């Protein structure tokens, strides 16, 4: 695996969430910065996204935001980032977020976060990347999703090995989990069950 230099964070753009998630977002920014890792994210200054960015910036790290033109207004881009890329589409944004990052963290979020998480998993399943993915399951937020993924595997609709991420319960476990995440690249040609 390439040495981790930058970590992409996927998390919610909503601010109307429990304080525990906001605290986790702040802690995550500091935690990644303490590893000397740069942060890549969706470029907004709203919700948990903005909190992670502010916290990593405050800790002196480089924070790279990638936002599509058409939601720039709605998500209110962060204006103090080290780099802000305004791109033409959601697809370009997601591709660039993956290309610019060596590892990924999923914090609590909504449908956008889910979409990004599943794209990461399906791209990995198809052999398009082999970068580590950690789900930070603060307050057991993703428990039901984990059950659903286990159910999908148990029913034979995915291979158990394509559950290619590590789950931790707290932010302080994230860095270690990313560094020790399993590195086997699954041959996509063997994918079909
Ligand atoms: P959310 O988790 O829904 O608060 O969204 C988190 C991030 O995902 C935000 O930056 C959204 O712009 C982004 N997002 C929202 N919907 C989608 C989508 N359909 N595909 C990809 N990203 C999305």
Coordinates of C-alpha atoms and ligand atoms in Angstrom, one line a residue:
X1 CA 0.0 0.0 0.0
X2 CA 1.1 3.6 -0.6
X3 CA 2.0 5.4 2.5
X4 CA -1.0 7.5 3.6
X5 CA -0.6 11.2 2.9
X6 CA -4.2 12.3 2.5
X7 CA -7.4 10.9 3.7
X8 CA -10.8 11.6 2.2
X9 CA -13.7 12.1 4.7
X10 CA -17.3 11.5 3.7
X11 CA -19.9 12.8 6.2
X12 CA -23.2 14.6 6.4
X13 CA -23.9 18.1 5.2
X14 CA -26.7 18.6 7.8
X15 CA -26.2 20.6 10.9
X16 CA -29.5 19.5 12.5
X17 CA -27.9 16.4 14.1
X18 CA -27.0 15.3 17.6
X19 CA -24.0 17.1 19.2
X20 CA -22.2 13.8 19.5
X21 CA -21.7 13.7 15.7
X22 CA -20.5 17.3 15.6
X23 CA -18.0 16.5 18.4
X24 CA -16.8 13.4 16.5
X25 CA -16.3 15.5 13.3
X26 CA -14.2 18.0 15.2
X27 CA -12.2 15.2 16.8
X28 CA -11.7 13.6 13.4
X29 CA -10.2 16.7 11.9
X30 CA -7.7 16.9 14.8
X31 CA -7.0 13.2 14.7
X32 CA -6.1 13.1 11.0
X33 CA -4.0 16.3 11.4
X34 CA -2.1 14.7 14.3
X35 CA -1.0 12.0 11.9
X36 CA 0.2 14.6 9.4
X37 CA -2.4 13.5 6.9
X38 CA -4.1 16.1 4.7
X39 CA -7.9 16.0 4.4
X40 CA -9.9 15.7 1.1
X41 CA -13.6 16.3 1.3
X42 CA -16.7 17.7 -0.5
X43 CA -15.7 21.4 0.0
X44 CA -18.7 22.7 1.8
X45 CA -18.7 24.6 5.1
X46 CA -22.0 23.2 6.3
X47 CA -22.7 20.3 8.7
X48 CA -20.2 17.8 9.8
X49 CA -18.2 18.5 6.5
X50 CA -17.5 22.0 7.6
X51 CA -16.6 21.0 11.1
X52 CA -14.0 18.4 9.9
X53 CA -12.5 20.9 7.5
X54 CA -12.3 23.7 10.1
X55 CA -10.8 21.4 12.7
X56 CA -8.1 20.1 10.4
X57 CA -7.3 23.6 9.1
X58 CA -7.0 24.9 12.7
X59 CA -4.6 22.1 13.4
X60 CA -2.4 23.4 10.5
X61 CA -3.2 20.8 7.9
X62 CA -3.8 21.1 4.2
X63 CA -7.5 20.7 3.4
X64 CA -8.6 20.1 -0.2
X65 CA -12.3 20.6 -1.1
X66 CA -14.0 19.5 -4.2
X67 CA -17.4 20.8 -5.0
X68 CA -19.6 20.8 -8.1
X69 CA -20.7 24.1 -9.6
X70 CA -24.4 23.3 -9.3
X71 CA -24.3 22.7 -5.5
X72 CA -21.7 25.2 -4.7
X73 CA -24.4 27.7 -3.7
X74 CA -26.5 25.2 -1.8
X75 CA -23.7 23.7 0.1
X76 CA -22.0 27.0 0.6
X77 CA -18.4 26.4 -0.3
X78 CA -15.7 26.8 2.3
X79 CA -13.7 29.9 1.4
X80 CA -10.7 29.3 3.6
X81 CA -9.5 26.0 2.3
X82 CA -5.9 25.3 1.2
X83 CA -7.4 24.3 -2.2
X84 CA -10.9 24.4 -3.5
X85 CA -11.7 22.7 -6.8
X86 CA -15.0 23.7 -8.4
X87 CA -15.8 21.0 -10.9
X88 CA -18.5 20.4 -13.5
X89 CA -20.4 17.5 -12.1
X90 CA -21.0 15.1 -9.2
X91 CA -19.2 12.4 -11.1
X92 CA -16.1 14.5 -11.6
X93 CA -16.2 15.4 -7.9
X94 CA -16.4 11.8 -6.7
X95 CA -13.7 10.6 -9.1
X96 CA -11.4 13.4 -8.0
X97 CA -12.0 12.7 -4.3
X98 CA -10.9 9.1 -4.9
X99 CA -7.9 10.0 -7.0
X100 CA -6.6 12.6 -4.5
X101 CA -6.8 10.3 -1.5
X102 CA -4.9 7.4 -0.1
X103 CA -7.6 6.2 2.3
X104 CA -11.2 6.9 3.3
X105 CA -13.2 7.5 6.4
X106 CA -17.0 7.4 6.6
X107 CA -18.4 9.3 9.4
X108 CA -22.2 9.7 10.1
X109 CA -24.1 11.2 7.1
X110 CA -27.1 11.1 4.9
X111 CA -27.9 9.9 1.4
X112 CA -24.9 11.7 -0.2
X113 CA -22.6 9.9 2.3
X114 CA -24.2 6.6 1.6
X115 CA -23.9 7.1 -2.2
X116 CA -20.2 7.9 -1.8
X117 CA -19.6 4.9 0.5
X118 CA -21.3 2.5 -1.8
X119 CA -19.4 3.8 -4.8
X120 CA -16.2 3.3 -3.0
X121 CA -17.2 -0.3 -2.1
X122 CA -18.4 -1.1 -5.6
X123 CA -15.3 0.4 -7.2
X124 CA -13.2 -1.7 -4.9
X125 CA -15.2 -4.8 -5.7
X126 CA -14.5 -4.2 -9.4
X127 CA -10.8 -3.7 -8.7
X128 CA -10.8 0.0 -9.6
X129 CA -9.0 0.9 -6.4
X130 CA -7.6 -1.0 -3.4
X131 CA -7.4 1.8 -0.8
X132 CA -8.3 1.3 2.9
X133 CA -11.8 2.3 4.0
X134 CA -12.8 2.8 7.6
X135 CA -16.4 3.3 8.9
X136 CA -16.4 5.4 12.1
X137 CA -19.6 4.1 13.7
X138 CA -20.1 6.9 16.3
X139 CA -23.2 6.2 18.5
X140 CA -23.8 3.0 16.6
X141 CA -25.1 5.2 13.8
X142 CA -24.4 2.7 11.0
X143 CA -25.4 -0.5 12.9
X144 CA -28.5 -1.1 10.8
X145 CA -26.5 -0.5 7.6
X146 CA -23.9 -3.1 8.7
X147 CA -26.7 -5.6 9.4
X148 CA -28.1 -4.9 5.9
X149 CA -24.7 -5.5 4.3
X150 CA -24.3 -8.8 6.3
X151 CA -27.7 -9.8 5.1
X152 CA -26.8 -9.1 1.4
X153 CA -23.7 -11.3 1.8
X154 CA -25.6 -14.1 3.7
X155 CA -28.2 -14.2 0.9
X156 CA -25.4 -14.6 -1.7
X157 CA -25.8 -11.3 -3.4
X158 CA -22.2 -10.2 -2.6
X159 CA -19.1 -12.1 -1.6
X160 CA -18.2 -11.7 2.1
X161 CA -14.7 -10.6 1.2
X162 CA -16.2 -7.6 -0.7
X163 CA -17.2 -6.3 2.8
X164 CA -13.9 -4.5 2.2
X165 CA -13.9 -2.0 5.1
X166 CA -13.1 -1.9 8.8
X167 CA -15.6 -0.6 11.4
X168 CA -14.5 1.3 14.5
X169 CA -16.7 2.8 17.2
X170 CA -14.6 5.9 18.0
X171 CA -12.6 8.5 16.2
X172 CA -9.5 7.7 18.2
X173 CA -9.3 4.3 16.6
X174 CA -9.5 5.6 13.0
X175 CA -5.8 6.1 12.2
X176 CA -4.7 2.7 13.5
X177 CA -7.5 1.1 11.6
X178 CA -6.5 2.8 8.4
X179 CA -2.9 1.8 8.8
X180 CA -3.6 -1.8 9.5
X181 CA -6.6 -2.3 7.2
X182 CA -6.3 -5.5 5.2
X183 CA -4.5 -5.0 1.9
X184 CA -5.4 -8.0 -0.2
X185 CA -6.6 -6.9 -3.6
X186 CA -9.4 -9.1 -4.7
X187 CA -9.3 -10.2 -8.3
X188 CA -12.4 -8.7 -9.8
X189 CA -12.4 -11.6 -12.4
X190 CA -13.4 -13.9 -9.5
X191 CA -16.2 -11.6 -8.5
X192 CA -19.2 -13.4 -9.9
X193 CA -20.7 -15.6 -7.4
Ligands
LIG1 P1 -25.3 14.1 2.9 O1 -24.7 12.8 3.5 O2 -26.6 13.7 2.1 O3 -25.5 15.2 3.8 O4 -24.3 14.5 1.8 C1 -23.0 14.5 2.0 C2 -22.3 14.9 0.7 O5 -22.7 14.1 -0.3 C3 -22.6 16.3 0.3 O6 -21.4 16.9 -0.2 C4 -23.5 16.1 -0.9 O7 -23.3 17.1 -1.9 C5 -23.1 14.8 -1.5 N1 -24.2 14.2 -2.2 C6 -25.5 14.4 -2.0 N2 -26.2 13.7 -2.9 C7 -25.3 13.0 -3.6 C8 -25.4 12.0 -4.7 N3 -26.6 11.6 -5.2 N4 -24.3 11.5 -5.2 C9 -23.1 11.9 -4.6 N5 -22.9 12.7 -3.7 C10 -24.0 13.3 -3.2

